Coordinates of C-alpha atoms and ligand atoms in Angstrom, one line a residue:
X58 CA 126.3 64.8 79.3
X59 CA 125.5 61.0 79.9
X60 CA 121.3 60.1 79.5
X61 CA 121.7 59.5 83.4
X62 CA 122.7 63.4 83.8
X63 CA 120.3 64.6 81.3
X64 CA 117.6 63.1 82.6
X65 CA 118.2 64.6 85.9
X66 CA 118.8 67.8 84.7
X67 CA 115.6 67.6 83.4
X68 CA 114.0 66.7 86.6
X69 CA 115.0 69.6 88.2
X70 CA 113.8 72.4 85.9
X71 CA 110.4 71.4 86.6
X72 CA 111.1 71.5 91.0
X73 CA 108.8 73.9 92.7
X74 CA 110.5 78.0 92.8
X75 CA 112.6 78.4 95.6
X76 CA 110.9 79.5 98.6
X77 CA 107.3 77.8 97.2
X78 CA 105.5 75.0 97.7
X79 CA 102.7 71.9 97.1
X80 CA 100.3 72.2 99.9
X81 CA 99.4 68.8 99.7
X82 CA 96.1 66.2 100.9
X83 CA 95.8 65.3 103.6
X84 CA 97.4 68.5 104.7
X85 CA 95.0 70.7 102.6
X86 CA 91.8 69.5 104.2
X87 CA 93.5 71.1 108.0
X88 CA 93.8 74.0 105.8
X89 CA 90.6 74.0 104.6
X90 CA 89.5 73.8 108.0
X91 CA 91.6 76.8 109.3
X92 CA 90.0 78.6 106.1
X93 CA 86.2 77.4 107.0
X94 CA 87.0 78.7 110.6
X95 CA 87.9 81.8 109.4
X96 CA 84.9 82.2 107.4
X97 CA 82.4 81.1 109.9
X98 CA 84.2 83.2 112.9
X99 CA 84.8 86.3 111.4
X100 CA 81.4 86.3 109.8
X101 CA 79.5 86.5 113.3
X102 CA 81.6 89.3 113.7
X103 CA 79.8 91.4 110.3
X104 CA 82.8 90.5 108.1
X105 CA 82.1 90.0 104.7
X106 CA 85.2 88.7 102.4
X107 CA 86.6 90.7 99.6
X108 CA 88.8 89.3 96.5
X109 CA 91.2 91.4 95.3
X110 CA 94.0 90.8 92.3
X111 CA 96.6 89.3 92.8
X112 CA 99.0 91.9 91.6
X113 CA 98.6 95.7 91.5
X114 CA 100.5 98.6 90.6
X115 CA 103.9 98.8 92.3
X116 CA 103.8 102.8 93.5
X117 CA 100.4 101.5 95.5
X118 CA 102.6 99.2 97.8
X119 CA 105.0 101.5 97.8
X120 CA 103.3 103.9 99.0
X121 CA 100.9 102.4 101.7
X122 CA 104.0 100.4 102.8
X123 CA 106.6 102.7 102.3
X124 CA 109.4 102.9 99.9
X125 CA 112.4 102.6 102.4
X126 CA 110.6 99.2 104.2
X127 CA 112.4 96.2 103.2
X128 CA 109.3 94.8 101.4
X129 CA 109.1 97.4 98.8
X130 CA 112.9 98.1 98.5
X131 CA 113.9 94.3 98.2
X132 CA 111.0 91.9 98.4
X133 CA 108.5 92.6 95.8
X134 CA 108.0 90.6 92.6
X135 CA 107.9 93.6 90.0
X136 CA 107.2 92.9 86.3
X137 CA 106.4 95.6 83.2
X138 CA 102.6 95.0 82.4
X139 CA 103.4 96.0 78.7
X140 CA 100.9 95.8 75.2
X141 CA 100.7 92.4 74.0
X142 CA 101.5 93.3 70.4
X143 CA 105.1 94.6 71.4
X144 CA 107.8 92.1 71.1
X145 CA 111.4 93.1 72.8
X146 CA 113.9 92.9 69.6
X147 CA 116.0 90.2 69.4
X148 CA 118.5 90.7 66.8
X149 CA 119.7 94.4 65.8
X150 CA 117.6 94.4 62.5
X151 CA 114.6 94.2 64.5
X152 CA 115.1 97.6 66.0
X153 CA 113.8 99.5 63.1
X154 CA 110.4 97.6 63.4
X155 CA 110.4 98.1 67.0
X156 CA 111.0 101.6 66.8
X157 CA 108.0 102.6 64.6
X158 CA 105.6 100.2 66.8
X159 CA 106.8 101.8 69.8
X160 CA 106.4 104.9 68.4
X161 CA 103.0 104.5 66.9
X162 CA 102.0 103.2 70.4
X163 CA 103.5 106.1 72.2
X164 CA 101.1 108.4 70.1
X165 CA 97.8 106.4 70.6
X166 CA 99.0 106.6 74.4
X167 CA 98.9 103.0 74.9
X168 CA 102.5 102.9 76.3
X169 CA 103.5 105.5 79.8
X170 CA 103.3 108.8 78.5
X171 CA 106.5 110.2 80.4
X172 CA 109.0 113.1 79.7
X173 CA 111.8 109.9 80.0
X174 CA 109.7 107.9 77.5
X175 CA 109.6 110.6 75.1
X176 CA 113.2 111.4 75.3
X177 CA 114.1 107.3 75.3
X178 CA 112.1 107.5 71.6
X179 CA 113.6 110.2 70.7
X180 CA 117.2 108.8 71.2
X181 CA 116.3 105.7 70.0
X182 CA 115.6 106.9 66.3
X183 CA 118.7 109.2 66.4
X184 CA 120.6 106.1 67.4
X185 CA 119.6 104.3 64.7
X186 CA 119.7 107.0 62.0
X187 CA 123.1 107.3 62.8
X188 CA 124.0 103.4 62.6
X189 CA 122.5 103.5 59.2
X190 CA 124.2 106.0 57.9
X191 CA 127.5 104.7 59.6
X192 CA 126.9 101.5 58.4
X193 CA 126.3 103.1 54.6
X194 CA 130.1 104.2 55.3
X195 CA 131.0 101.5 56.8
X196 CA 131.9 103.0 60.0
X197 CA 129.5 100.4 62.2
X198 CA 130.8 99.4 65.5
X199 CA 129.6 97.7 68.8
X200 CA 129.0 101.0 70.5
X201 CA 126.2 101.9 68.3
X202 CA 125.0 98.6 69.2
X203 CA 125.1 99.2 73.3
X204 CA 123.5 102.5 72.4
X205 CA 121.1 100.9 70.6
X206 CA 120.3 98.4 73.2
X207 CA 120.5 101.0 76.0
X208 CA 117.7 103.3 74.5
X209 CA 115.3 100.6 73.6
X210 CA 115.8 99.3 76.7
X211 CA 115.0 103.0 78.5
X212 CA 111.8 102.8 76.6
X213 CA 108.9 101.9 79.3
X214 CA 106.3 100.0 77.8
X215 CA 103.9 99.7 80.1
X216 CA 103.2 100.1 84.2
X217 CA 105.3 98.4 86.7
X218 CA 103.2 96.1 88.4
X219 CA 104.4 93.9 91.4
X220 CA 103.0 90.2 93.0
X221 CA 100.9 91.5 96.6
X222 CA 103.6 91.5 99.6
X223 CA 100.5 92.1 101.4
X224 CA 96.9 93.0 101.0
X225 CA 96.2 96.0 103.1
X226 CA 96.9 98.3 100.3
X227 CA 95.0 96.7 98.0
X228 CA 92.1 96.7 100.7
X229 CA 91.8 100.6 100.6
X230 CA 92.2 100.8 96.7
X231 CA 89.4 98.7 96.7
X232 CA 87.4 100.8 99.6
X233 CA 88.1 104.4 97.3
X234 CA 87.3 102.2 94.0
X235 CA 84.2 101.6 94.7
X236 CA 83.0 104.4 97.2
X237 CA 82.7 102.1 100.1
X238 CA 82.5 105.7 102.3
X239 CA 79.2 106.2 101.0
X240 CA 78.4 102.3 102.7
X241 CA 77.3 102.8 106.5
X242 CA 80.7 102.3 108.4
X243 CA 82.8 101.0 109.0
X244 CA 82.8 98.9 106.0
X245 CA 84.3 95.5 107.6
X246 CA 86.1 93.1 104.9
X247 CA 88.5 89.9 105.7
X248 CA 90.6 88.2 102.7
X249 CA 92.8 84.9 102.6
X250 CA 95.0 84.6 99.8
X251 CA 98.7 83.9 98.6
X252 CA 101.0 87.0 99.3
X253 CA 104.6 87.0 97.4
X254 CA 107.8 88.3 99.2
X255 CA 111.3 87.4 97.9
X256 CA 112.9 87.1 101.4
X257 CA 115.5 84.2 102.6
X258 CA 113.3 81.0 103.0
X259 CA 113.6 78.7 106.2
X260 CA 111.5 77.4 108.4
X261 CA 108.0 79.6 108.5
X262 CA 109.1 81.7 105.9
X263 CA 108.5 81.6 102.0
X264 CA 108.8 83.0 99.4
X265 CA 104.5 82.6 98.6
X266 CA 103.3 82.5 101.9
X267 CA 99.2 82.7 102.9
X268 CA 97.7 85.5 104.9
X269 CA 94.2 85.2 106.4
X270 CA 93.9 89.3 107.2
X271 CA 90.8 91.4 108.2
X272 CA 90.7 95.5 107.8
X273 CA 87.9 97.9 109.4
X274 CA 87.9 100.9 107.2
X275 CA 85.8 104.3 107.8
X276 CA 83.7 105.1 110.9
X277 CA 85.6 105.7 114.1
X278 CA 88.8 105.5 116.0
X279 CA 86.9 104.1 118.8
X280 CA 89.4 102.1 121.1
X281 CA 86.4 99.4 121.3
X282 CA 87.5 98.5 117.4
X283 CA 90.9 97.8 118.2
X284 CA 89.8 95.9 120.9
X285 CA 86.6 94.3 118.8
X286 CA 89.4 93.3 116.1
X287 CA 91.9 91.9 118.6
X288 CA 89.3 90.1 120.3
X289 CA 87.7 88.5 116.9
X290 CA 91.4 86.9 116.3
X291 CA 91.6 85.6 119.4
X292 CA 88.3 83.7 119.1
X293 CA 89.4 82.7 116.2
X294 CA 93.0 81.0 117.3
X295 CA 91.0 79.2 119.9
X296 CA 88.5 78.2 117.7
X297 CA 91.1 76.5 115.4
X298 CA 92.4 75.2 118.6
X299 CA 96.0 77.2 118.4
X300 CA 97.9 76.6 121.9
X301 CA 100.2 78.5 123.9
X302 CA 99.2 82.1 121.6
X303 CA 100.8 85.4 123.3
X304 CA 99.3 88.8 122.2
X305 CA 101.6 91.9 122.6
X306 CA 100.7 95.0 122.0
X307 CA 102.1 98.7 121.8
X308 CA 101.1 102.1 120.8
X309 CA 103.2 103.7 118.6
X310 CA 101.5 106.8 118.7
X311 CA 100.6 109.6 115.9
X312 CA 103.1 111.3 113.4
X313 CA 103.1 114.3 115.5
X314 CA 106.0 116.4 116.6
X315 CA 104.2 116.1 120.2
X316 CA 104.3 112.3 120.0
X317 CA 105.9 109.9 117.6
X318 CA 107.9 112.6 115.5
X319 CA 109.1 114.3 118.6
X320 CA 110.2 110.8 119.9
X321 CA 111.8 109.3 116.9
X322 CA 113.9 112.5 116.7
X323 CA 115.2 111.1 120.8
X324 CA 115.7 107.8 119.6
X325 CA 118.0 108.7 116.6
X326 CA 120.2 110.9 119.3
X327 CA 120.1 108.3 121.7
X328 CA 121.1 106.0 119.5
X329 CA 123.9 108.3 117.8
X330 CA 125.5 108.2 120.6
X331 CA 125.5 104.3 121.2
X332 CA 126.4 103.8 117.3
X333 CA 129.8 102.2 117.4
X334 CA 128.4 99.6 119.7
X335 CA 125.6 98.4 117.2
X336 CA 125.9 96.5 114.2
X337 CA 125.9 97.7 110.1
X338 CA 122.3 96.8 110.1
X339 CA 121.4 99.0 113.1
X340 CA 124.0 101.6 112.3
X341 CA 122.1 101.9 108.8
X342 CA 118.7 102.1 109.9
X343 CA 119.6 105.2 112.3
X344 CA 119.5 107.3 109.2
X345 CA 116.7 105.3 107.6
X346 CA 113.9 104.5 109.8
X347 CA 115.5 104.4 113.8
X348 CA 112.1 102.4 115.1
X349 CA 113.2 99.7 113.3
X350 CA 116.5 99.3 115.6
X351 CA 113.7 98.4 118.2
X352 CA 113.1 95.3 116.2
X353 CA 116.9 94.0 116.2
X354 CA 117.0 90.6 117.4
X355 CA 120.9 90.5 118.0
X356 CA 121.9 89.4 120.7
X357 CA 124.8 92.1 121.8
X358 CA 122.3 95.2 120.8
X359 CA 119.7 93.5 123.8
X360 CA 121.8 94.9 126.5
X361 CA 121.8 98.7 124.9
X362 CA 118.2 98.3 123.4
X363 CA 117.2 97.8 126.7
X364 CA 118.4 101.4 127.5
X365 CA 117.0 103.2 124.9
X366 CA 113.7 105.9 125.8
X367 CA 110.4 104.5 125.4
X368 CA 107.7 105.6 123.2
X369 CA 105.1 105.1 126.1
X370 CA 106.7 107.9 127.2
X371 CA 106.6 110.3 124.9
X372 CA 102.8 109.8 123.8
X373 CA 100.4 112.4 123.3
X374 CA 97.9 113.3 125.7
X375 CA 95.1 112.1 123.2
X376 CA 97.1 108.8 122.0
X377 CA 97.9 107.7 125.6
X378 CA 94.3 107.9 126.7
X379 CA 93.6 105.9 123.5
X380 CA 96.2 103.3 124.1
X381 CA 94.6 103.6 128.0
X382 CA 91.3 102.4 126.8
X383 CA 92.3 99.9 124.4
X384 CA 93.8 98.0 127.3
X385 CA 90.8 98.6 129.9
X386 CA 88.7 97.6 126.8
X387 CA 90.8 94.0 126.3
X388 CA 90.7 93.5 129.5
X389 CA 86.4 94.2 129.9
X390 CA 86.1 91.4 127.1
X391 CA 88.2 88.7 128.7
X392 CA 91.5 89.0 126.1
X393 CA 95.0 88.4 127.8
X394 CA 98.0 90.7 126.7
X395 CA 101.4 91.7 127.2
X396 CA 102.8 95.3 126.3
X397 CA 105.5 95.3 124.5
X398 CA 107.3 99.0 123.8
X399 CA 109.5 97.3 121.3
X400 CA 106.4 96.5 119.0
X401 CA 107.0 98.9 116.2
X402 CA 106.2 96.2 113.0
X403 CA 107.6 96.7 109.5
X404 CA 105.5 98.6 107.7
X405 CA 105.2 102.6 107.5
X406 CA 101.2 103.0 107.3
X407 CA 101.0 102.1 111.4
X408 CA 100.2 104.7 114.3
X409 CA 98.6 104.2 117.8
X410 CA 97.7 100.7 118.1
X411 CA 100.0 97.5 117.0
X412 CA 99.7 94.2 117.9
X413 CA 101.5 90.7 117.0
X414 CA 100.9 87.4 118.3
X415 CA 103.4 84.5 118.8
X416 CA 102.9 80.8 118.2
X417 CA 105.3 78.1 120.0
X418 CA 107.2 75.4 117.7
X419 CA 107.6 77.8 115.0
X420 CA 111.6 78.6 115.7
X421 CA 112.5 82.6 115.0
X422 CA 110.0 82.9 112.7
X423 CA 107.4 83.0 115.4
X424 CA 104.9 85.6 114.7
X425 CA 101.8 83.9 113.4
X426 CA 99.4 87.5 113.1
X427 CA 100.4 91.3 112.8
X428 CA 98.5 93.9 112.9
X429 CA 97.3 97.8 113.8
X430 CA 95.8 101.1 113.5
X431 CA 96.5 102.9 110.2
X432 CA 94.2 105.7 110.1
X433 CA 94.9 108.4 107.1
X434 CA 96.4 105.3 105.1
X435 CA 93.0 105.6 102.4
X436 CA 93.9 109.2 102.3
X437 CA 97.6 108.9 101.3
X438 CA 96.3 106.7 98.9
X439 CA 93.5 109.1 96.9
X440 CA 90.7 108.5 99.1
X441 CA 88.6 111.0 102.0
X442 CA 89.9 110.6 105.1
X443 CA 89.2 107.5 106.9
X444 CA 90.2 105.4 110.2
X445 CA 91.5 102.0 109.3
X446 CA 92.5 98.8 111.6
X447 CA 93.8 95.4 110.9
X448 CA 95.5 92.4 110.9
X449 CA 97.1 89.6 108.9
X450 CA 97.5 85.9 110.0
X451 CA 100.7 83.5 108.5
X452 CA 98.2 81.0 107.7
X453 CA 101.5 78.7 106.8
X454 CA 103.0 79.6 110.5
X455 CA 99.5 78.8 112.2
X456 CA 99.2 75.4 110.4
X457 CA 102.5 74.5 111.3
X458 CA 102.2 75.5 114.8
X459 CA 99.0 73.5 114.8
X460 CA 100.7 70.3 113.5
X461 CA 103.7 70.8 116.4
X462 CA 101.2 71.0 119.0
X463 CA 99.2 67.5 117.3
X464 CA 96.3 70.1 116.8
X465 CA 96.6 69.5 113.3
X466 CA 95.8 65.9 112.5
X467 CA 93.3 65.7 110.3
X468 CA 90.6 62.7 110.3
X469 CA 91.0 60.1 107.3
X470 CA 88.1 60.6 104.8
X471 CA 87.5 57.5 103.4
X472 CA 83.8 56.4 104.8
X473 CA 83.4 53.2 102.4
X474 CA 85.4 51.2 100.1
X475 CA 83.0 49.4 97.7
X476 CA 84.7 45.9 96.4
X477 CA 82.9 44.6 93.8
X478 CA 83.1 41.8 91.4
X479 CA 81.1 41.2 88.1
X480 CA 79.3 43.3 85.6
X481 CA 76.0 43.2 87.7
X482 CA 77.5 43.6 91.2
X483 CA 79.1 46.6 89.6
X484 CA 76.4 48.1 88.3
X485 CA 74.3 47.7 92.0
X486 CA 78.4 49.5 93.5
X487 CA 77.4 52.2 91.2
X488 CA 74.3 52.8 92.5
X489 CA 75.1 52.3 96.4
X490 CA 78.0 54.9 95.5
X491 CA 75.8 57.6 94.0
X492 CA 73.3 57.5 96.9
X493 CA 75.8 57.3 99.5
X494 CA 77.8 60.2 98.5
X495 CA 74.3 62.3 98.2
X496 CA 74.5 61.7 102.0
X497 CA 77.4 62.9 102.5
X498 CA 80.0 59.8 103.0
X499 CA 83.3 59.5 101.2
X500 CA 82.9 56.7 98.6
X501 CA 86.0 54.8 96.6
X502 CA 84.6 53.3 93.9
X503 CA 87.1 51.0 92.3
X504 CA 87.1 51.5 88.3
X505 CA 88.2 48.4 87.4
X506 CA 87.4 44.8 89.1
X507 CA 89.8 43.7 91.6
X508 CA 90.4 40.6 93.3
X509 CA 88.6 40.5 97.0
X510 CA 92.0 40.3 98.8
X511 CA 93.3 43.0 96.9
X512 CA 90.3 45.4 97.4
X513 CA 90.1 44.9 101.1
X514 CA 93.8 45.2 101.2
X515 CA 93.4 48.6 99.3
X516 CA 90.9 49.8 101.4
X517 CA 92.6 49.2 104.7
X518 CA 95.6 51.4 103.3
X519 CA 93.4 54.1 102.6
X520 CA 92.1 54.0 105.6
X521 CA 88.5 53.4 105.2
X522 CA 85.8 52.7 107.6
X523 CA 83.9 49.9 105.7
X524 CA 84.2 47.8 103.0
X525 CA 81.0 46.8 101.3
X526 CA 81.7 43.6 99.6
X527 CA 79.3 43.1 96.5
X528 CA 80.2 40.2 94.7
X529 CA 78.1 37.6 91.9
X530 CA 77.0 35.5 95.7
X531 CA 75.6 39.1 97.1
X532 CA 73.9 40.3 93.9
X533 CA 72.0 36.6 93.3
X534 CA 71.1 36.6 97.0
X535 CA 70.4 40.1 97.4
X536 CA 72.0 40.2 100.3
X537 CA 75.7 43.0 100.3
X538 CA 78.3 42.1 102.6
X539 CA 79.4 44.4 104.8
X540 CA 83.0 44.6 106.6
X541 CA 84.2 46.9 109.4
X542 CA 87.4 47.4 108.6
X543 CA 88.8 48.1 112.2
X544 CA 87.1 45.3 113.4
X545 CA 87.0 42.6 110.8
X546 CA 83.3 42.1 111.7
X547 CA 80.7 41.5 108.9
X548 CA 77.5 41.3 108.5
X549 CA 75.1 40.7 105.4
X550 CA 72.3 43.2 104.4
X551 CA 69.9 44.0 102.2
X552 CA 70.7 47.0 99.9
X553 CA 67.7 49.3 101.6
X554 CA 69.1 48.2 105.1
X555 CA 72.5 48.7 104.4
X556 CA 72.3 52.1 103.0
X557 CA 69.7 52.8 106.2
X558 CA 72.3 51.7 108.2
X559 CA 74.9 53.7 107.1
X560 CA 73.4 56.9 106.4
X561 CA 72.9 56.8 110.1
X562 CA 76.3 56.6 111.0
X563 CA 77.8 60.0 110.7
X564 CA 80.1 60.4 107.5
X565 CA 83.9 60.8 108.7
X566 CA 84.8 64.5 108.5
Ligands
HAM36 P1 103.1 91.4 108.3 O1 103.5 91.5 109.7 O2 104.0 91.8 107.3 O3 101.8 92.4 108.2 O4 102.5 90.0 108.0 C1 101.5 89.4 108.8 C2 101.9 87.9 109.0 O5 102.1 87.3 107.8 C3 103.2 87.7 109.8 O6 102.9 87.8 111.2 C4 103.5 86.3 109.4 O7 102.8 85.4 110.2 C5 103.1 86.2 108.0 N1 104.2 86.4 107.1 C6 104.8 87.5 106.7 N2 105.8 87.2 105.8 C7 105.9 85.9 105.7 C8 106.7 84.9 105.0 N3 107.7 85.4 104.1 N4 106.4 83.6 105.1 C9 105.4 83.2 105.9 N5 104.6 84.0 106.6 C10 104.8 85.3 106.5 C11 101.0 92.5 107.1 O8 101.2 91.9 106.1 C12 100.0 93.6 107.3 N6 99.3 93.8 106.0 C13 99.0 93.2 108.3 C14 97.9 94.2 108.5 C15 96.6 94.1 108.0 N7 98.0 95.3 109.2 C16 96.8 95.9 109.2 N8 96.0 95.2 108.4

């Protein structure tokens, strides 16, 4: 390999993971201002914001989002969370050694305490009696090796734990973890974080993608709550000044053989019969989850999709008047909609209300919030019975559908640019800078001394409003310089009348 090679070679182990990336300034300041938003809107809604891990155990996703959805079956970052003092052998005369810490382990139950862990022990020391004693005779051979490494490697050494795909789940763990029933209700908690699927990147979709999401746990089913919540996001994605949003919602009704059940079990007929007509994916997901056909976006199923029965249909009595008032309730606060009977969303925990909002210049990829109704979900998951709504925003799909529409550029912070020259003048910059930035303004302090030319020139390219010249002249004459940098205009100053003067322009941001 030539140095040339090498060195590249090198460069690219250290390139961000597939499907993640720098969020870079200036770019992070728009999304601190999406995140203050968020803050500041959902607060005067009674939101308070919860924290939660990052990771969690893998059966809690699984089951809140269900182990046949795509996210848990082929998107999740899953990892053993196993004792530190445990090291995986590396050569075979390690196994002895790793066989009588496992062991020990497995009897102080710091390691799973399964039937399968048991039995993986078990086999593992008969394994390697009997390579001992074969090797004693000289009988060895690879197969007692791949035994070996088969029932070490059966041996579970701690939980599976997986990177969040989402943060609903981790929302109600929280809510039963800390008795947030016995709070008056309904407990309302918002989060923004990092979430971590392994799906196929492009444009508006990653790999570690942002959620800004909001749950309403406990209390009632009250349609006003769906409506309360859908009405809270809108303000918000006017607030941050989102154009062009569309809202749909659906009803998906209850798991009831009277309403959803009964329907789902219509659907799969229906769509037995049109089978041969619809593609692998579609075909497979008749006998796996038949809503999800609903979702197709391929272009020859439109035409037969099109024909299939409607769950609007096939609603209860109770979930139809539900759906009914979450509607007249949108409507009563002002919120446009569209219904969409397609609307089923990806994840299991859902019933009655669902909603997603689209976002122009985002491509296919253009949902930028999902949401609904998922009451029973704290239930399922250990907890007393309790209603549950919410949402999650792509905070990566609203920023860049922010940026598309020019809502995004974000204003140049860079208030003054202090060019000074001289041990005095630069003891008098450091002054000016410490009392400025106590006011709030964005102050460049040049740590080493720099020609005139080259300061001003450096102070135009990072965009800042003013240049305050302070050189041996301004420091014997008391008097600062200082420049407008859009306008070339200067003026000289004391240093009490220059700092008055400034503070009463209004910093940048
Ligand atoms: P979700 O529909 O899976 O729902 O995700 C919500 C939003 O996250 C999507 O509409 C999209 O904007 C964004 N998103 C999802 N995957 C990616 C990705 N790979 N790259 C970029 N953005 C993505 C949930 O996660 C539910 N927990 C929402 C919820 C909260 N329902 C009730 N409460």
């Amino acid at each position: 390999m030539s140095d040339a090679t090498a060195k590249k070679e090198e460069r690219r182990k250290f390139q961000a993971i597939r499907g993640t990336r720098d969020l870079l300034p200036p770019e992070t300041t728009l999304w601190n201002r999406v995140e203050q938003t968020a803050h500041e809107v959902f607060a005067t809604f009674g939101y308070g914001e919860i924290r939660p891990p990052i990771f969690e155990p893998t059966e809690l996703f699984a089951r809140a989002v269900g182990g046949e959805t795509d996210i848990v079956s082929k998107e999740m970052y899953t990892f053993e969370d196993r004792p530190e003092e445990v090291e995986k052998p590396q050569v075979f005369q390690d196994f002895e050694r790793y066989l009588r810490s496992v062991q020990e382990l497995f009897e102080k139950s710091r390691i799973p305490q399964s039937k399968e862990n048991e039995e993986a022990i078990k086999q593992l020391e008969r394994t390697l009696k009997k390579a001992s004693d074969a090797h004693a005779h000289q009988l060895f051979d690879v197969g007692m090796v791949a035994t070996t490494f088969y029932w070490a490697n059966a041996i579970k050494l701690g939980d599976e734990l997986s990177l969040r795909p989402e943060a609903t789940a981790s929302v109600c763990r929280a809510y039963i973890e800390h008795n947030m029933q016995q709070l008056p209700q309904p407990v309302k908690l918002y989060y923004t974080g990092p979430m971590f699927r392994r799906e196929r990147p492009q444009k508006g979709r990653y790999r570690q993608f942002y959620q800004i999401g909001a749950e309403v746990l406990g209390g009632t089913d009250a349609p006003a709550i769906d409506a309360e919540v859908i009405e809270m996001l809108m303000t918000f994605f006017d607030k941050v000044g989102l154009q062009g949003a569309t809202l749909y919602i659906n009803s998906i009704g209850h798991n009831a053989d009277n309403c959803r059940r009964g329907y789902v079990a219509g659907l799969k007929a229906a769509l037995e019969k049109v089978k041969e007509k619809l593609g692998p994916d579609s075909q497979r997901r008749i006998d796996t989850n038949p809503l999800r056909v609903l979702d197709s976006k391929l272009e020859s199923e439109q035409v037969i999709i099109a024909t299939l029965p409607r769950i609007a249909d096939h609603l209860c009595d109770e979930c139809k008047t539900h759906y009914a008032e979450v509607k007249r309730q949108l409507e009563v606060r002002g919120v446009l909609y569209q219904e969409n009977w397609r609307l089923v969303r990806g994840l299991d925990y859902y019933m009655r209300t669902t909603f997603e909002i689209t976002a122009p210049g985002l491509g296919s990829q253009n949902a930028v919030c999902g949401g609904g109704r998922y009451d029973g979900l704290v239930e399922l998951l250990g907890g007393p019975p309790a209603k549950g709504i919410g949402f999650a925003i792509g905070e990566d799909r609203l920023i860049l559908s922010l940026q598309e529409s020019g809502k995004g550029r974000v204003p140049q912070r860079r208030d003054v640019y202090i060019a000074w020259m001289g041990e005095r003048a630069y003891a008098a910059a450091i002054r000016a800078a410490k009392d400025l930035r106590k006011s709030g303004f964005s102050v460049e302090l040049p740590p080493v001394e720099q020609k005139f030319g080259k300061a001003l020139g450096q102070a135009d390219k990072l965009g800042a409003k003013y240049a305050l010249i302070l050189g041996d002249n301004e420091v014997s004459e008391a008097l600062w310089t200082l420049k407008t940098l859009a306008t070339g205009e200067q003026a000289k100053l004391t240093e009490p009348d220059l700092l008055q003067f400034l503070r009463n322009q209004k910093p940048a941001t």
